[in-house]
Coordinates of C-alpha atoms in Angstrom, one line a residue:
Chain P
M18 CA -11.7 42.5 142.2
E19 CA -10.8 42.1 138.6
Q20 CA -6.8 42.5 137.8
K21 CA -5.7 45.3 137.3
R22 CA -3.0 46.0 133.9
I23 CA 0.0 47.7 134.3
L24 CA 2.5 48.9 131.5
C25 CA 5.9 48.9 132.6
V26 CA 8.8 50.5 130.4
G27 CA 12.5 50.5 130.5
N28 CA 15.2 48.4 131.4
A29 CA 15.3 44.8 131.9
A30 CA 19.1 43.1 132.5
W31 CA 20.6 40.1 133.3
D32 CA 22.6 40.6 137.3
Q33 CA 26.0 39.0 137.8
I34 CA 26.1 39.2 141.4
F35 CA 29.6 38.7 143.4
V36 CA 29.5 38.7 147.1
L37 CA 32.8 39.8 149.1
E38 CA 33.7 40.4 152.4
T39 CA 34.6 44.2 151.8
L40 CA 33.8 46.1 148.5
P41 CA 37.2 46.8 146.4
T42 CA 39.0 50.0 147.1
G43 CA 41.4 50.2 144.3
A44 CA 43.0 48.7 141.5
G45 CA 43.6 45.0 142.1
K46 CA 42.9 41.5 142.8
Y47 CA 39.7 40.3 145.4
F48 CA 38.2 36.9 146.3
S49 CA 34.3 36.4 145.9
H50 CA 33.3 33.4 148.1
A51 CA 29.2 33.4 146.7
Y52 CA 28.0 34.1 143.2
S53 CA 24.4 34.1 142.0
E54 CA 22.5 35.4 138.8
S55 CA 19.1 36.8 138.3
G56 CA 17.3 38.9 136.2
G57 CA 17.4 42.5 137.4
G58 CA 16.5 46.4 135.7
P59 CA 14.4 48.6 137.2
A60 CA 11.2 48.3 135.3
G61 CA 12.3 44.7 134.8
T62 CA 11.7 44.0 138.5
A63 CA 8.6 46.6 139.4
S64 CA 7.3 44.2 136.6
V65 CA 7.7 40.9 138.3
A66 CA 6.7 42.6 141.9
I67 CA 3.5 43.5 140.4
S68 CA 3.0 40.2 139.0
R69 CA 3.4 38.6 142.1
L70 CA 1.1 41.1 144.0
G71 CA -1.6 40.2 141.8
G72 CA -1.6 42.6 138.8
K73 CA -0.9 41.8 135.1
A74 CA 2.2 43.5 134.5
K75 CA 3.2 44.4 130.7
L76 CA 7.2 45.0 130.2
W77 CA 8.1 47.1 127.1
S78 CA 12.0 47.1 127.0
R79 CA 14.7 46.3 124.7
I80 CA 16.3 42.9 125.3
G81 CA 19.2 41.5 122.9
D82 CA 18.8 38.1 121.1
D83 CA 21.6 37.2 122.9
G84 CA 21.9 34.1 125.6
A85 CA 21.8 36.5 128.4
G86 CA 18.3 38.2 126.4
D87 CA 17.0 34.4 126.7
R88 CA 17.4 34.2 130.3
I89 CA 16.1 37.6 131.0
A90 CA 12.8 36.3 129.0
A91 CA 12.6 33.2 130.2
E92 CA 12.6 34.2 134.1
L93 CA 10.1 37.5 133.5
T94 CA 7.8 34.6 131.9
E95 CA 7.7 32.5 134.3
Y96 CA 7.0 35.5 136.7
G97 CA 3.8 35.7 134.8
V98 CA 4.8 39.0 133.4
E99 CA 3.7 39.7 129.8
L100 CA 6.6 40.5 127.5
P101 CA 5.8 41.1 124.0
A102 CA 7.9 40.2 120.7
I103 CA 8.6 44.1 120.4
S104 CA 10.7 43.7 123.7
R105 CA 13.9 41.2 121.9
L106 CA 16.0 43.3 119.4
K107 CA 18.2 41.5 117.0
G108 CA 21.9 42.1 116.8
V109 CA 22.3 44.3 120.4
A110 CA 23.6 43.0 123.3
S111 CA 21.5 42.2 126.2
S112 CA 21.9 44.6 129.5
L113 CA 24.0 43.4 132.1
A114 CA 24.5 44.5 135.4
G115 CA 28.1 43.8 137.2
I116 CA 26.7 43.7 141.0
W117 CA 29.3 43.6 144.2
V118 CA 28.2 43.3 147.3
D119 CA 29.9 43.0 150.9
A120 CA 28.9 41.6 154.1
G121 CA 26.8 44.7 155.1
G122 CA 25.0 44.6 152.0
E123 CA 26.6 47.7 150.5
R124 CA 26.6 47.2 147.0
I125 CA 28.8 48.8 144.0
I126 CA 26.6 48.2 140.6
V127 CA 28.0 48.8 137.4
N128 CA 25.2 48.9 134.5
Y129 CA 26.5 47.9 131.0
L130 CA 23.6 49.4 128.3
D131 CA 24.6 48.2 124.8
P132 CA 25.3 51.5 122.4
K133 CA 23.5 49.7 119.7
F134 CA 20.0 49.9 121.3
P135 CA 18.0 52.0 119.5
Q136 CA 17.4 55.1 121.4
N137 CA 14.1 55.9 119.4
A138 CA 10.6 54.6 120.7
D139 CA 8.8 54.9 117.6
W140 CA 8.1 51.3 117.2
L141 CA 6.4 51.0 120.4
P142 CA 2.7 50.5 119.9
L143 CA 1.5 53.4 121.9
G144 CA -2.1 53.3 120.9
E145 CA -2.1 50.5 123.8
V146 CA -1.5 52.3 126.1
G147 CA -4.8 53.9 127.1
E148 CA -5.5 50.1 127.8
F149 CA -3.9 49.9 130.9
D150 CA -5.0 50.7 134.7
S151 CA -1.3 52.4 135.2
A152 CA 2.0 53.3 134.0
L153 CA 5.0 52.9 135.2
A154 CA 8.8 54.1 133.6
D155 CA 12.3 54.1 134.7
I156 CA 15.1 56.2 133.4
R157 CA 16.9 53.5 131.2
W158 CA 15.7 54.6 127.9
P159 CA 14.4 58.2 128.1
A160 CA 12.9 58.0 124.9
G161 CA 10.5 55.0 125.4
A162 CA 9.7 56.4 128.8
E163 CA 8.8 59.8 127.5
A164 CA 6.6 58.5 124.4
V165 CA 5.1 56.0 127.3
L166 CA 4.6 59.1 130.0
R167 CA 3.3 61.5 127.3
A168 CA 0.8 58.6 125.9
A169 CA -0.5 57.6 129.4
A170 CA -1.2 61.3 130.3
A171 CA -3.0 62.0 127.2
A172 CA -4.9 58.9 127.9
G173 CA -5.6 59.8 131.6
V174 CA -3.9 56.8 133.0
P175 CA -2.3 57.7 136.1
S176 CA 1.7 57.0 135.9
V177 CA 4.9 56.6 137.6
L178 CA 8.6 57.3 136.8
D179 CA 11.3 55.7 138.9
G180 CA 13.5 58.8 139.0
D181 CA 16.9 57.3 140.2
R182 CA 20.2 58.7 139.3
A183 CA 20.6 58.9 135.2
P184 CA 23.6 59.2 132.7
G185 CA 22.6 62.8 132.4
A186 CA 20.3 65.1 134.7
S187 CA 18.5 66.6 131.9
I188 CA 16.9 63.0 131.2
L189 CA 15.5 63.6 134.7
A190 CA 14.4 67.4 134.0
T191 CA 12.5 66.2 131.1
L192 CA 11.0 63.0 132.4
A193 CA 9.6 64.1 135.7
P194 CA 7.1 66.8 134.3
L195 CA 5.3 64.1 132.2
A196 CA 4.7 61.5 135.1
A197 CA 1.7 61.7 136.9
H198 CA 3.9 60.8 140.1
A199 CA 7.5 61.2 140.0
V200 CA 9.1 58.8 142.8
F201 CA 13.1 59.7 143.0
S202 CA 15.8 58.0 144.8
E203 CA 17.7 60.3 147.3
G204 CA 20.4 60.5 144.3
G205 CA 18.0 60.6 141.5
L206 CA 16.6 63.9 143.3
A207 CA 19.6 65.3 144.2
M208 CA 21.0 65.0 140.5
L209 CA 17.9 66.8 139.5
T210 CA 17.5 69.8 141.9
G211 CA 21.2 70.0 143.2
E212 CA 20.2 69.9 146.7
M213 CA 21.8 67.2 148.8
N214 CA 19.1 67.4 151.8
P215 CA 16.1 65.4 150.8
E216 CA 13.2 67.8 152.0
A217 CA 15.1 70.6 150.3
G218 CA 15.3 68.8 147.0
L219 CA 11.7 68.1 147.1
L220 CA 10.5 71.2 147.7
A221 CA 12.7 72.2 144.7
A222 CA 11.3 69.7 142.3
G223 CA 7.8 70.4 143.4
S224 CA 8.9 73.9 142.4
L225 CA 9.6 72.8 139.0
P226 CA 6.3 73.0 136.7
G227 CA 4.2 70.0 136.5
V228 CA 6.5 67.9 139.1
N229 CA 4.7 66.3 142.0
P230 CA 7.6 64.5 143.2
Y231 CA 8.2 61.8 146.4
V232 CA 11.8 60.6 147.5
T233 CA 12.5 57.2 148.9
L234 CA 15.0 56.8 151.6
G235 CA 15.6 53.5 152.4
D236 CA 14.7 53.0 155.7
R237 CA 13.9 56.1 156.7
G238 CA 10.7 55.9 155.1
C239 CA 9.7 58.3 152.1
L240 CA 8.7 61.9 151.7
W241 CA 6.6 63.5 149.4
L242 CA 4.6 67.0 148.5
D243 CA 1.1 67.2 149.0
K244 CA -0.1 70.7 148.0
G245 CA 3.1 72.1 148.7
R246 CA 3.5 70.9 152.3
I247 CA 6.3 68.1 153.1
R248 CA 4.5 64.9 154.4
A249 CA 6.6 61.8 155.5
F250 CA 5.7 58.1 155.6
P251 CA 7.6 55.9 157.6
A252 CA 9.3 53.0 156.7
F253 CA 8.3 49.6 158.4
K254 CA 10.8 48.0 161.0
V255 CA 11.8 45.2 159.5
E256 CA 15.1 43.1 159.8
A257 CA 16.8 43.3 156.4
A258 CA 18.4 40.7 155.0
D259 CA 18.9 41.5 151.6
T260 CA 17.9 45.3 150.3
T261 CA 18.5 44.4 146.3
G262 CA 15.7 45.3 144.4
A263 CA 13.8 46.8 147.2
G264 CA 13.5 50.4 145.3
D265 CA 12.3 48.6 142.1
V266 CA 9.5 47.0 144.4
F267 CA 8.7 50.3 145.8
H268 CA 7.8 51.6 142.3
G269 CA 6.2 48.4 140.9
A270 CA 3.9 48.0 144.1
F271 CA 2.8 51.8 143.7
A272 CA 2.1 51.5 140.1
L273 CA 0.0 48.6 141.1
A274 CA -1.5 50.3 144.0
L275 CA -2.6 53.7 141.5
A276 CA -4.3 50.6 138.8
E277 CA -6.1 49.6 142.0
G278 CA -7.9 53.3 142.8
M279 CA -5.7 53.8 146.2
E280 CA -5.7 57.2 147.5
I281 CA -2.2 58.4 148.1
V282 CA -1.2 57.6 152.0
E283 CA -2.8 54.1 151.4
G284 CA -0.6 53.3 148.1
L285 CA 2.7 54.4 150.0
R286 CA 1.5 52.2 152.7
F287 CA 1.1 49.5 150.3
A288 CA 4.5 50.3 148.5
S289 CA 6.7 50.4 151.6
G290 CA 5.2 47.4 153.1
A291 CA 6.2 45.4 149.7
A292 CA 9.5 46.8 149.9
A293 CA 9.9 45.8 153.5
L294 CA 8.8 42.7 153.3
K295 CA 11.0 41.9 150.2
C296 CA 14.0 43.4 152.6
T297 CA 13.4 40.5 155.1
R298 CA 13.8 37.8 152.2
P299 CA 17.1 37.0 150.2
G300 CA 17.1 37.5 146.2
G301 CA 16.0 40.5 144.3
R302 CA 13.3 39.0 142.7
A303 CA 13.0 35.7 144.8
G304 CA 12.5 37.6 147.7
I305 CA 9.3 39.6 146.5
P306 CA 6.2 38.8 148.5
D307 CA 2.6 37.7 147.0
R308 CA -0.3 39.4 147.6
A309 CA -1.5 37.1 150.7
A310 CA 2.0 37.8 152.5
L311 CA 1.5 41.3 152.0
D312 CA -1.9 41.7 153.2
A313 CA -1.0 39.8 156.0
F314 CA 1.8 42.0 156.7
L315 CA -0.2 45.0 156.5
K316 CA -2.6 43.8 158.9
R317 CA -0.1 42.9 161.3
N318 CA 1.2 46.2 161.2
P319 CA -1.8 48.6 161.3
A320 CA -0.9 52.5 160.4
Chain K
M16 CA 61.8 20.5 116.8
E17 CA 59.9 17.9 118.2
Q18 CA 56.7 19.8 120.0
K19 CA 57.5 20.2 123.8
R20 CA 54.4 18.9 126.2
I21 CA 53.6 21.3 129.3
L22 CA 51.7 20.3 132.2
C23 CA 49.5 23.4 133.3
V24 CA 47.8 23.1 136.9
G25 CA 45.5 25.8 138.5
N26 CA 42.5 27.9 137.5
A27 CA 40.6 28.2 134.6
A28 CA 37.6 30.9 134.4
W29 CA 35.4 32.5 132.4
D30 CA 35.8 36.6 132.9
Q31 CA 33.2 39.2 132.6
I32 CA 34.8 42.5 131.5
F33 CA 32.8 45.8 131.9
V34 CA 34.8 48.9 130.5
L35 CA 34.4 52.1 132.1
E36 CA 35.8 55.4 132.2
T37 CA 37.0 55.1 135.5
L38 CA 37.1 52.8 137.9
P39 CA 34.4 52.8 140.8
T40 CA 35.6 54.3 143.6
G41 CA 32.6 53.1 146.4
A42 CA 29.2 51.6 146.6
G43 CA 26.8 53.2 144.0
K44 CA 25.8 53.2 140.5
Y45 CA 27.9 53.2 137.6
F46 CA 27.9 53.0 133.8
S47 CA 29.5 51.0 131.2
H48 CA 29.7 51.2 127.6
A49 CA 31.3 48.0 126.3
Y50 CA 31.3 44.6 127.9
S51 CA 32.7 41.3 126.6
E52 CA 33.5 37.9 127.6
S53 CA 36.5 35.5 127.4
G54 CA 38.3 32.8 128.8
G55 CA 40.4 33.5 132.0
G56 CA 42.4 32.2 134.8
P57 CA 46.3 32.3 135.5
A58 CA 46.7 28.7 134.4
G59 CA 44.2 28.5 131.7
T60 CA 45.5 31.7 130.1
A61 CA 48.9 30.2 130.1
S62 CA 48.1 26.9 128.6
V63 CA 46.8 28.7 126.0
A64 CA 49.9 31.1 125.2
I65 CA 51.9 27.5 125.3
S66 CA 49.7 26.3 122.6
R67 CA 49.5 29.6 120.5
L68 CA 53.6 29.4 120.8
G69 CA 53.7 26.0 119.6
G70 CA 54.0 23.8 122.8
K71 CA 51.3 21.1 123.4
A72 CA 49.7 22.5 126.6
K73 CA 47.7 20.1 128.6
L74 CA 45.6 21.7 131.7
W75 CA 44.4 20.2 135.0
S76 CA 41.4 22.3 136.6
R77 CA 38.4 22.2 138.4
I78 CA 35.9 23.1 136.2
G79 CA 32.4 22.8 136.6
D80 CA 29.7 20.8 134.4
D81 CA 27.4 24.3 134.2
G82 CA 27.4 26.8 131.4
A83 CA 30.1 28.8 132.1
G84 CA 32.3 25.8 132.3
D85 CA 31.3 24.2 128.7
R86 CA 32.3 28.2 127.3
I87 CA 35.7 27.8 129.3
A88 CA 35.9 23.8 127.6
A89 CA 35.0 25.1 124.4
E90 CA 37.6 27.9 124.0
L91 CA 40.7 26.0 126.0
T92 CA 40.0 23.2 123.1
E93 CA 39.3 25.6 120.0
Y94 CA 43.2 27.0 121.3
G95 CA 44.4 23.4 121.0
V96 CA 44.7 22.9 124.5
E97 CA 44.3 19.5 125.9
L98 CA 41.7 19.2 128.5
P99 CA 41.0 16.0 130.1
A100 CA 37.8 14.8 131.4
I101 CA 39.2 14.9 135.2
S102 CA 38.9 19.2 134.8
R103 CA 35.5 18.5 134.4
L104 CA 33.4 18.3 137.8
K105 CA 29.8 17.7 138.5
G106 CA 27.7 19.6 140.8
V107 CA 30.2 22.7 141.5
A108 CA 30.1 26.0 139.9
S109 CA 32.9 27.1 137.4
S110 CA 35.2 29.9 138.5
L111 CA 34.2 33.3 136.9
A112 CA 36.2 36.3 137.4
G113 CA 34.3 40.1 137.4
I114 CA 37.0 42.5 135.9
W115 CA 36.2 46.0 135.4
V116 CA 38.6 48.3 133.3
D117 CA 39.2 51.7 133.0
A118 CA 40.2 53.7 130.2
G119 CA 43.6 53.7 131.3
G120 CA 43.8 49.9 131.5
E121 CA 43.8 49.9 135.4
R122 CA 41.7 47.0 136.4
I123 CA 39.5 45.5 139.7
I124 CA 39.0 41.9 139.6
V125 CA 37.0 39.8 141.5
N126 CA 37.5 36.0 141.5
Y127 CA 34.9 33.7 142.5
L128 CA 36.1 29.8 143.4
D129 CA 33.1 27.7 144.4
P130 CA 34.4 26.9 148.1
K131 CA 32.4 23.3 147.1
F132 CA 35.3 23.0 144.9
P133 CA 37.4 19.9 146.1
Q134 CA 40.5 21.2 147.8
N135 CA 42.4 17.8 147.8
A136 CA 44.2 16.8 144.5
D137 CA 44.4 12.7 145.0
W138 CA 42.6 12.2 142.1
L139 CA 45.0 13.9 139.7
P140 CA 46.9 11.1 137.6
L141 CA 50.1 12.1 139.1
G142 CA 51.9 9.2 137.4
E143 CA 51.9 11.2 134.1
V144 CA 53.8 14.0 135.3
G145 CA 57.1 12.6 134.4
E146 CA 55.9 12.2 131.0
F147 CA 55.9 16.1 130.4
D148 CA 59.1 18.5 129.8
S149 CA 58.0 21.3 132.1
A150 CA 55.2 21.8 134.6
L151 CA 53.4 25.2 135.5
A152 CA 51.1 25.6 138.5
D153 CA 49.5 28.8 139.6
I154 CA 48.2 29.8 143.5
R155 CA 44.6 29.1 143.1
W156 CA 44.4 25.6 143.8
P157 CA 47.2 24.9 146.5
A158 CA 46.6 21.2 146.8
G159 CA 47.1 20.5 142.9
A160 CA 49.9 22.6 142.6
E161 CA 51.9 21.2 145.5
A162 CA 51.3 17.7 144.0
V163 CA 52.2 18.5 140.6
L164 CA 55.3 20.9 141.7
R165 CA 56.5 17.7 143.7
A166 CA 56.0 15.1 141.3
A167 CA 57.7 17.6 138.8
A168 CA 60.8 17.6 141.4
A169 CA 60.6 14.0 141.5
A170 CA 60.6 13.2 138.0
G171 CA 63.3 16.1 137.1
V172 CA 60.7 17.8 135.2
P173 CA 61.3 21.6 135.4
S174 CA 58.6 23.6 136.8
V175 CA 57.5 27.5 136.9
L176 CA 55.1 28.7 139.8
D177 CA 53.2 31.5 139.1
G178 CA 53.6 33.5 142.4
D179 CA 50.6 35.7 142.3
R180 CA 48.6 37.1 145.7
A181 CA 46.9 34.0 147.1
P182 CA 43.9 34.4 149.6
G183 CA 46.8 33.7 152.1
A184 CA 50.7 33.9 152.5
S185 CA 51.2 30.9 154.0
I186 CA 50.1 29.1 150.2
L187 CA 53.2 31.2 148.6
A188 CA 55.1 30.2 151.3
T189 CA 54.4 26.2 150.8
L190 CA 54.2 26.3 147.1
A191 CA 57.2 28.4 146.4
P192 CA 60.3 25.9 147.4
L193 CA 59.0 23.4 145.8
A194 CA 59.1 25.2 142.4
A195 CA 62.2 24.9 140.0
H196 CA 61.6 28.9 139.6
A197 CA 59.2 30.7 141.5
V198 CA 58.1 33.6 139.3
F199 CA 56.2 36.6 141.4
S200 CA 54.2 39.1 140.6
E201 CA 55.2 42.2 142.7
G202 CA 52.3 41.6 144.9
G203 CA 52.5 38.3 145.6
L204 CA 56.3 38.4 146.1
A205 CA 55.2 41.5 149.0
M206 CA 52.6 39.2 150.5
L207 CA 55.5 36.4 150.7
T208 CA 57.9 38.4 152.0
G209 CA 56.6 41.9 153.5
E210 CA 58.7 43.6 151.5
M211 CA 57.3 46.3 149.4
N212 CA 60.4 46.7 147.7
P213 CA 61.1 44.2 145.0
E214 CA 64.9 44.0 145.5
A215 CA 64.6 43.7 149.2
G216 CA 61.6 41.3 148.3
L217 CA 63.9 38.8 146.3
L218 CA 66.6 38.8 147.9
A219 CA 64.3 37.7 151.1
A220 CA 62.8 35.0 149.1
G221 CA 66.2 33.8 148.0
S222 CA 66.9 33.6 151.9
L223 CA 64.2 31.0 152.0
P224 CA 65.4 27.5 151.7
G225 CA 65.0 26.0 148.5
V226 CA 63.1 29.3 146.6
N227 CA 64.7 30.5 142.9
P228 CA 62.8 33.9 143.0
Y229 CA 61.9 35.9 140.2
V230 CA 59.7 38.9 140.4
T231 CA 57.9 40.3 137.2
L232 CA 57.2 43.7 137.1
G233 CA 54.9 44.7 134.0
D234 CA 56.9 47.4 131.8
R235 CA 59.6 47.9 134.1
G236 CA 61.0 44.1 133.2
C237 CA 61.6 41.4 135.7
L238 CA 64.5 40.8 138.2
W239 CA 65.5 37.5 139.3
L240 CA 68.5 36.2 141.8
D241 CA 71.2 34.4 140.1
K242 CA 73.6 33.0 142.6
G243 CA 72.6 35.6 145.4
R244 CA 72.7 38.9 143.2
I245 CA 70.2 40.3 141.7
R246 CA 70.2 40.5 137.4
A247 CA 67.3 42.4 135.8
F248 CA 65.8 41.9 132.2
P249 CA 64.3 45.0 130.9
A250 CA 61.0 44.9 129.4
F251 CA 61.0 45.7 125.4
K252 CA 59.4 49.1 124.9
V253 CA 56.0 48.4 123.2
E254 CA 52.6 50.9 122.8
A255 CA 50.7 49.0 125.2
A256 CA 47.1 48.5 123.9
D257 CA 45.6 46.0 126.8
T258 CA 47.9 44.1 129.6
T259 CA 45.1 42.1 130.2
G260 CA 46.7 38.3 130.9
A261 CA 50.0 39.8 130.2
G262 CA 51.3 37.9 133.3
D263 CA 50.0 34.6 132.3
V264 CA 51.9 34.5 128.8
F265 CA 54.8 35.2 130.7
H266 CA 54.9 32.4 133.0
G267 CA 53.0 30.0 130.0
A268 CA 56.2 31.5 127.7
F269 CA 58.6 31.0 130.6
A270 CA 57.5 27.2 130.9
L271 CA 57.5 26.6 127.4
A272 CA 61.2 28.2 127.0
L273 CA 62.3 25.6 130.0
A274 CA 61.0 22.7 128.1
E275 CA 62.6 23.5 125.0
G276 CA 65.7 24.1 126.9
M277 CA 66.6 27.2 126.8
E278 CA 68.8 29.0 129.0
I279 CA 67.5 31.4 132.0
V280 CA 68.4 34.7 130.2
E281 CA 67.0 33.5 126.6
G282 CA 64.1 32.1 128.6
L283 CA 63.1 35.5 130.2
R284 CA 63.7 37.0 126.6
F285 CA 61.4 34.8 124.9
A286 CA 58.6 35.0 127.9
S287 CA 58.9 39.0 127.7
G288 CA 58.4 39.3 124.1
A289 CA 55.4 37.2 124.2
A290 CA 53.9 39.5 127.2
A291 CA 54.9 42.5 125.6
L292 CA 53.6 41.8 121.9
K293 CA 50.4 40.5 123.7
C294 CA 50.2 43.9 125.5
T295 CA 50.0 45.5 122.0
R296 CA 47.0 44.0 120.9
P297 CA 43.3 43.9 122.5
G298 CA 42.1 40.4 124.6
G299 CA 43.6 38.6 126.8
R300 CA 44.0 35.6 124.8
A301 CA 42.7 36.8 121.4
G302 CA 45.9 38.6 121.8
I303 CA 48.4 36.3 122.5
P304 CA 51.3 36.1 119.8
D305 CA 51.8 32.9 117.7
R306 CA 55.7 31.7 117.4
A307 CA 56.4 33.3 114.2
A308 CA 55.3 36.5 115.3
L309 CA 57.4 36.2 118.6
D310 CA 60.2 35.3 116.6
A311 CA 60.2 37.8 114.0
F312 CA 59.6 40.4 117.3
L313 CA 62.8 38.8 118.7
K314 CA 64.8 39.3 115.6
R315 CA 63.7 43.0 114.9
N316 CA 64.9 43.6 118.8
P317 CA 67.8 41.8 119.8
A318 CA 69.1 42.2 123.3

């Protein structure tokens, strides 16, 4: 099959990861025995997953012209992600995430976004959007996501929103109706709908005009709305070693599946398998499977 | 007066500082609006304070041969701290601290120390210790602190222990009797003695053979034991803008005061003034006053 092109828009960050026995519980000093750095950010990691799984990913992002930006760009390029020059911005600091992980994999993530980042998206070459086979947007750059999702809808390009918890619920309310597929995290869905229960949240989101909602629930699989009816796709049972980035991998793989013309259930199976395999391996990006590994996994684990 | 030479031994780190509205309360995602990096570590920041206040500081530390190590070394050198080649180690990662600060200045600090750091200190040129006018050790490299404090005692060089919370109470129990002046943080004193009350902790520490204890209490000043009697030195009243590094500045200034032959009360006044002035200015290191500023401050604020 011809290689499909997927446009990703949103955040690419540099993650600073401290491993501790237990997470800090309040002000004070704590000790870590392991530290690592790697690229992160929802759209950034999704673009890497697409590339690893055989798609051609292009990333529109806001990356500073500092040392962290150089590291972010070099790693994405190494993974085969196309990072156009418009993604590098002068005079701003690159996005960073301070991540503290405990022995059981529980995480505190602090996302730093430079307030000097341009909020507008009028500098994006939106005329190119129609050239892609699918598009994916995260919620970290609302104007960029809105512009790309609108352009994708106008051009008939299928689109996926990574609907994670945003700095404000209105961001989710604006973006969700613009995406062909609004794939929420549990927290994102609760933020949008005020419903703590995922089933209730899904029904509430589905009642909003134009919203076609999904919710990912980690090892409890995912739910989506099919003609007003809740359907469930169970997660593959795996021994989880590191769940970092699993959600981003799911979104990227799902966008690739849509680009390849898979049906919804087939696409969710593809995305769930990619995320599950990622969880069996250490590293948010180093642990992303390639297409051969995913195909073999899906063959070993028939529906 | 001839410039005094102070030997500092212990941790020099690279701090990654995220500012948040409120500190994280558990696993999840949080957003930060400001980020900065600078050198840190107790002995490292104390050596910078000594240099800023007119002393000649030399730092024996364990700094990796990585990018963070280059940044740590460059900043120390720029501040006039003498960093001998023995402080740079091949094949290990430099110390890092992930620091999250809230709007009120409350901090969570996660210290990362590479487990591959050599624990032994037999590679330190201990024969040089006698050439210094005072010595200062933190608790982050117990063998290094022990070697320097023993050599200082043997050579008649006055010494200060920065007795902060350690990964184990036995570290404090070993080091405290070796220092001429054991200056504890509130948490360090509680860890050594099991006493939550600073006065009770001070008496308990003073009852241990060879321990000459002090405890610093931030804006509540400091206490010390003078022939079995508790004495107090109140903190200078200042408008605190940023308390980062204030304790390290206190220890460095006190070691310099001892090197210059000041009496205890005069030395505590000097150290308290340096720490108080530091608190009025932003930045753990950028906010450290120089000698002229401290002298003027002490003149304006007579005992």
